[in-house]
Amino acid sequence: MKLHNPFRIAFIGTLGVGLGLLLIGSVQTLSTILLYIGTALFLSLGLEPVVAWLTRRRLPRWSAVLVTVLGVLAIFAGIVWMVVPIIVSQVSQLVEEVTRFLQSTSWQDVKNWIHSTFPGIQDSTIDDTVTNVQDWALSNWGNITGGVINASLAFLGGLTGAFIVLILTIYFTASTPNLKAAVYSLVPASRRPRFIELSEQITDSVGYYVMGQVSLGVINGVLSAIFLTIIQAPFPAVLAVIAFFFSLIPLVGTLTGSVIIVLTCLIPGLGSPTTALTAAIWYVIYMQLEAYLVSPRIMSRAVAVPGAVVVIAALAGGSLLGLLGALVAIPVAASILIIYRQVIVPRMNER
């Protein structure tokens, strides 16, 4: 009997390793679907405070969900209806400006500009560089074309994914109480009240964080559109959209978007140093107001996360899942902090 023990142990160990590899492979295969589900859960938690507020106003749950979803869709449809035509028009203007510049500028003009900017460069060096670029483009034309096709397919896949996330978000928002009850029922009855208390704190914190971050993005986008239009910055609608989306990134998003906008205002023929300087002054003032006045008021009901933890969490989430990972990482870090402060620390103090 003892002779079979090594074989049995090795066999069970092999089965365990095989099941582990199968599980890892399954997770990798289903990573896109899991990403959709996680994003929808994240967004549904962000809508839950609005649904709860409407429910407290004596609306039935289904009516509150319907009003919330329709309101969000109406807001996004309004933004698209107002912004997209402007963006299309301004992008067309940008293409026309670039086309006009290329048509009115000769190769000799480009050489003269290079010589005036970099006096030490010879004509032969410029010609050799252009020839090498042309040779590289011709030899890699298939890869370039394939990249364009892949980018188009990725864009279509993104639209499909957005639609799937929208459907899942509506479903999760409508069935949040049932989902919570199903999860709570898996916890032993003796620990269930404490588990429910912590879970409600975590979900409320995530919800208020999502709503607060979107509110900051909307404020920055609207104020940027107004101010950039006043100072006659190039393509203010496009830059306002950039300001909105970058404001969704915690801690460094507003700064990054502001730098991009200021640099855009410096492009010759589109902006001017005066416009860029005015925009830079505006965003320095706005970032101070956002950090010390707007953000504390909006984020007062979300869990405060230390700056170092925000940076580490955003970097880790961004490395794993890109922009979405950077956004989700902050509420995940907040949830871990809640567990740390209310579960781990009290237990350590009792020992």
Coordinates of C-alpha atoms in Angstrom, one line a residue, residues 3-270:
L3 CA 4.4 1.7 -2.6
H4 CA 1.4 3.4 -4.2
N5 CA 1.6 6.6 -2.1
P6 CA 4.3 8.4 -4.2
F7 CA 2.4 7.6 -7.4
R8 CA -0.8 8.8 -5.9
I9 CA 0.7 12.0 -4.6
A10 CA 2.4 12.7 -8.0
F11 CA -0.9 12.0 -9.8
I12 CA -2.9 14.3 -7.6
G13 CA -0.3 17.0 -7.8
T14 CA -0.3 16.7 -11.6
L15 CA -4.1 17.0 -11.7
G16 CA -3.9 20.1 -9.4
V17 CA -1.3 21.8 -11.7
G18 CA -3.4 20.9 -14.8
L19 CA -6.6 22.3 -13.3
G20 CA -4.6 25.4 -12.3
L21 CA -3.3 25.9 -15.8
L22 CA -6.8 25.2 -17.2
L23 CA -8.3 27.9 -14.9
I24 CA -5.6 30.4 -15.8
G25 CA -6.2 29.7 -19.5
S26 CA -9.9 30.1 -19.1
V27 CA -9.5 33.4 -17.4
Q28 CA -7.3 34.7 -20.2
T29 CA -9.7 33.5 -22.8
L30 CA -12.6 35.1 -21.0
S31 CA -10.7 38.3 -20.1
T32 CA -12.7 40.5 -22.5
I33 CA -16.0 39.2 -21.2
L34 CA -14.8 39.6 -17.6
L35 CA -13.7 43.1 -18.4
Y36 CA -17.2 43.9 -19.7
I37 CA -18.8 42.5 -16.6
G38 CA -16.4 44.4 -14.3
T39 CA -17.0 47.7 -16.2
A40 CA -20.8 47.2 -16.0
L41 CA -20.7 46.5 -12.3
F42 CA -18.5 49.5 -11.8
L43 CA -20.9 51.8 -13.7
S44 CA -24.0 50.3 -12.0
L45 CA -22.5 51.1 -8.6
G46 CA -22.0 54.6 -9.9
L47 CA -25.7 54.9 -10.8
E48 CA -26.9 53.4 -7.5
P49 CA -26.7 56.6 -5.5
V50 CA -29.0 58.3 -8.0
V51 CA -31.4 55.3 -8.0
A52 CA -31.4 55.3 -4.2
W53 CA -32.2 59.0 -4.0
L54 CA -35.1 58.6 -6.4
T55 CA -36.3 55.6 -4.4
R56 CA -36.3 57.7 -1.2
R57 CA -38.6 60.1 -3.1
R58 CA -41.2 57.2 -3.1
L59 CA -40.6 56.1 -6.7
P60 CA -40.7 52.3 -7.3
R61 CA -37.4 50.7 -7.9
W62 CA -38.1 50.0 -11.5
S63 CA -39.2 53.5 -12.1
A64 CA -36.1 54.9 -10.4
V65 CA -33.9 52.7 -12.6
L66 CA -35.8 53.6 -15.7
V67 CA -35.6 57.4 -15.0
T68 CA -31.9 57.1 -14.2
V69 CA -31.0 55.1 -17.3
L70 CA -33.1 57.4 -19.5
G71 CA -31.5 60.4 -17.9
V72 CA -28.0 59.2 -18.5
L73 CA -28.8 58.2 -22.1
A74 CA -30.4 61.6 -22.7
I75 CA -27.4 63.5 -21.3
F76 CA -24.9 61.5 -23.5
A77 CA -27.2 61.9 -26.5
G78 CA -27.3 65.6 -25.9
I79 CA -23.5 65.8 -25.6
V80 CA -23.1 63.8 -28.7
W81 CA -25.7 65.9 -30.6
M82 CA -23.9 69.2 -29.5
V83 CA -20.3 68.1 -29.7
V84 CA -20.0 65.7 -32.6
P85 CA -21.1 68.1 -35.4
I86 CA -18.7 70.7 -33.9
I87 CA -15.9 68.2 -33.7
V88 CA -16.5 67.0 -37.3
S89 CA -16.5 70.5 -38.5
Q90 CA -13.3 71.4 -36.7
V91 CA -11.5 68.2 -37.7
S92 CA -12.5 69.1 -41.3
Q93 CA -11.0 72.5 -40.8
L94 CA -7.9 71.0 -39.5
V95 CA -7.6 68.7 -42.5
E96 CA -8.2 71.7 -44.8
E97 CA -5.5 73.7 -43.0
V98 CA -3.0 70.8 -43.3
T99 CA -3.9 70.3 -47.0
R100 CA -3.6 74.0 -47.7
F101 CA -0.2 74.0 -46.0
L102 CA 1.1 71.1 -47.9
Q103 CA -0.2 72.5 -51.2
S104 CA 1.3 76.0 -50.6
T105 CA 4.6 74.8 -49.3
S106 CA 7.4 73.5 -51.5
W107 CA 10.1 71.1 -50.6
Q108 CA 12.6 74.0 -50.8
D109 CA 10.6 75.9 -48.2
V110 CA 10.8 73.0 -45.9
K111 CA 14.6 72.8 -46.4
N112 CA 14.9 76.5 -45.7
W113 CA 12.9 76.2 -42.5
I114 CA 15.1 73.3 -41.4
H115 CA 18.3 75.3 -42.2
S116 CA 16.9 78.3 -40.3
T117 CA 16.0 76.1 -37.3
F118 CA 19.0 73.8 -37.3
P119 CA 21.8 75.7 -39.1
G120 CA 24.3 72.8 -39.0
I121 CA 22.3 70.3 -41.1
Q122 CA 23.5 69.8 -44.7
D123 CA 21.2 69.3 -47.7
S124 CA 22.6 65.8 -48.3
T125 CA 21.7 64.8 -44.8
I126 CA 18.1 66.0 -45.3
D127 CA 17.8 64.2 -48.6
D128 CA 19.2 61.0 -47.2
T129 CA 16.8 61.1 -44.3
V130 CA 13.8 61.6 -46.6
T131 CA 15.0 58.7 -48.8
N132 CA 15.4 56.4 -45.8
V133 CA 11.9 57.3 -44.6
Q134 CA 10.4 56.6 -48.1
D135 CA 12.2 53.3 -48.3
W136 CA 11.0 52.3 -44.9
A137 CA 7.4 53.3 -45.8
L138 CA 7.5 51.3 -49.0
S139 CA 9.1 48.2 -47.4
N140 CA 6.6 48.3 -44.5
W141 CA 3.5 49.3 -46.5
G142 CA 1.8 46.0 -45.8
N143 CA 2.3 46.4 -42.0
I144 CA 1.0 50.0 -42.2
T145 CA -2.1 48.9 -44.1
G146 CA -2.6 46.0 -41.7
G147 CA -2.3 48.4 -38.8
V148 CA -5.0 50.7 -40.2
I149 CA -7.3 47.7 -40.7
N150 CA -6.7 46.5 -37.2
A151 CA -7.3 49.9 -35.8
S152 CA -10.7 50.1 -37.7
L153 CA -11.6 46.6 -36.4
A154 CA -10.6 47.7 -32.9
F155 CA -12.9 50.7 -33.2
L156 CA -15.8 48.6 -34.3
G157 CA -15.0 46.1 -31.5
G158 CA -15.0 49.1 -29.1
L159 CA -18.5 50.1 -30.2
T160 CA -19.7 46.6 -29.8
G161 CA -18.2 46.4 -26.4
A162 CA -19.7 49.7 -25.4
F163 CA -23.2 48.4 -26.4
I164 CA -22.6 45.2 -24.4
V165 CA -21.5 47.2 -21.3
L166 CA -24.6 49.4 -21.7
I167 CA -26.9 46.4 -21.7
L168 CA -25.1 44.8 -18.7
T169 CA -25.1 48.1 -16.8
I170 CA -28.9 48.5 -17.2
Y171 CA -29.4 44.9 -16.0
F172 CA -27.0 45.2 -13.0
T173 CA -28.6 48.5 -12.0
A174 CA -32.1 47.0 -12.1
S175 CA -31.1 43.9 -10.2
T176 CA -28.6 45.4 -7.7
P177 CA -30.7 44.4 -4.6
N178 CA -31.2 40.9 -5.8
L179 CA -27.5 40.5 -6.6
K180 CA -26.6 41.8 -3.1
A181 CA -29.0 39.5 -1.4
A182 CA -27.6 36.5 -3.3
V183 CA -24.1 37.4 -2.2
Y184 CA -25.1 38.1 1.4
S185 CA -26.9 34.7 1.6
L186 CA -23.5 32.9 1.0
V187 CA -22.1 34.4 4.3
P188 CA -22.8 32.5 7.6
A189 CA -25.6 34.0 9.5
S190 CA -23.4 34.9 12.5
R191 CA -21.2 37.1 10.4
R192 CA -23.8 38.3 7.9
P193 CA -24.7 41.7 9.6
R194 CA -21.1 42.8 9.8
F195 CA -20.5 41.6 6.2
I196 CA -23.5 43.5 5.0
E197 CA -22.4 46.7 6.8
L198 CA -18.9 46.6 5.2
S199 CA -20.3 45.7 1.8
E200 CA -22.8 48.6 1.9
Q201 CA -19.9 51.0 2.8
I202 CA -17.8 49.7 0.0
T203 CA -20.5 49.9 -2.7
D204 CA -21.6 53.4 -1.5
S205 CA -18.0 54.6 -1.6
V206 CA -17.5 53.2 -5.1
G207 CA -20.8 54.8 -6.3
Y208 CA -20.0 58.2 -4.9
Y209 CA -16.5 58.0 -6.3
V210 CA -17.8 57.3 -9.8
M211 CA -20.4 60.1 -9.6
G212 CA -17.9 62.5 -8.2
Q213 CA -15.2 61.8 -10.9
V214 CA -17.8 62.1 -13.7
S215 CA -19.0 65.4 -12.1
L216 CA -15.4 66.7 -12.1
G217 CA -15.0 65.8 -15.7
V218 CA -18.2 67.5 -16.7
I219 CA -17.2 70.7 -14.8
N220 CA -13.8 70.8 -16.4
G221 CA -15.2 70.1 -19.9
V222 CA -17.9 72.7 -19.7
L223 CA -15.6 75.4 -18.3
S224 CA -12.9 74.5 -20.8
A225 CA -15.3 74.9 -23.7
I226 CA -16.5 78.3 -22.5
F227 CA -13.0 79.7 -21.7
L228 CA -11.3 78.3 -24.8
T229 CA -14.0 79.8 -27.0
I230 CA -13.6 83.2 -25.3
I231 CA -9.8 83.2 -25.9
Q232 CA -10.3 81.9 -29.4
A233 CA -8.2 78.8 -28.9
P234 CA -8.0 76.4 -31.8
F235 CA -10.7 73.7 -31.9
P236 CA -12.3 74.5 -28.5
A237 CA -14.9 71.7 -28.7
V238 CA -12.2 69.1 -29.4
L239 CA -10.0 70.4 -26.6
A240 CA -13.0 70.5 -24.2
V241 CA -13.7 66.8 -24.9
I242 CA -10.0 66.1 -24.2
A243 CA -10.3 68.0 -20.9
F244 CA -13.4 66.0 -19.9
F245 CA -12.0 62.6 -20.6
F246 CA -8.6 63.3 -19.0
S247 CA -10.4 64.6 -15.9
L248 CA -11.8 61.1 -15.4
I249 CA -8.2 60.0 -14.6
P250 CA -7.6 60.5 -10.9
L251 CA -4.8 62.8 -9.6
V252 CA -2.9 63.3 -12.8
G253 CA -5.6 63.5 -15.4
T254 CA -6.4 67.2 -15.2
L255 CA -2.8 68.1 -15.4
T256 CA -2.1 65.9 -18.4
G257 CA -5.1 67.2 -20.3
S258 CA -4.1 70.7 -19.5
V259 CA -0.6 70.2 -20.8
I260 CA -2.0 68.7 -24.1
I261 CA -4.4 71.7 -24.5
V262 CA -1.7 74.3 -23.8
L263 CA 0.7 72.6 -26.3
T264 CA -2.1 72.5 -28.9
C265 CA -2.5 76.3 -28.5
L266 CA 1.2 76.6 -29.3
I267 CA 0.9 75.0 -32.8
P268 CA 2.0 77.6 -35.4
G269 CA -0.8 78.7 -37.6
L270 CA -3.5 77.4 -35.2

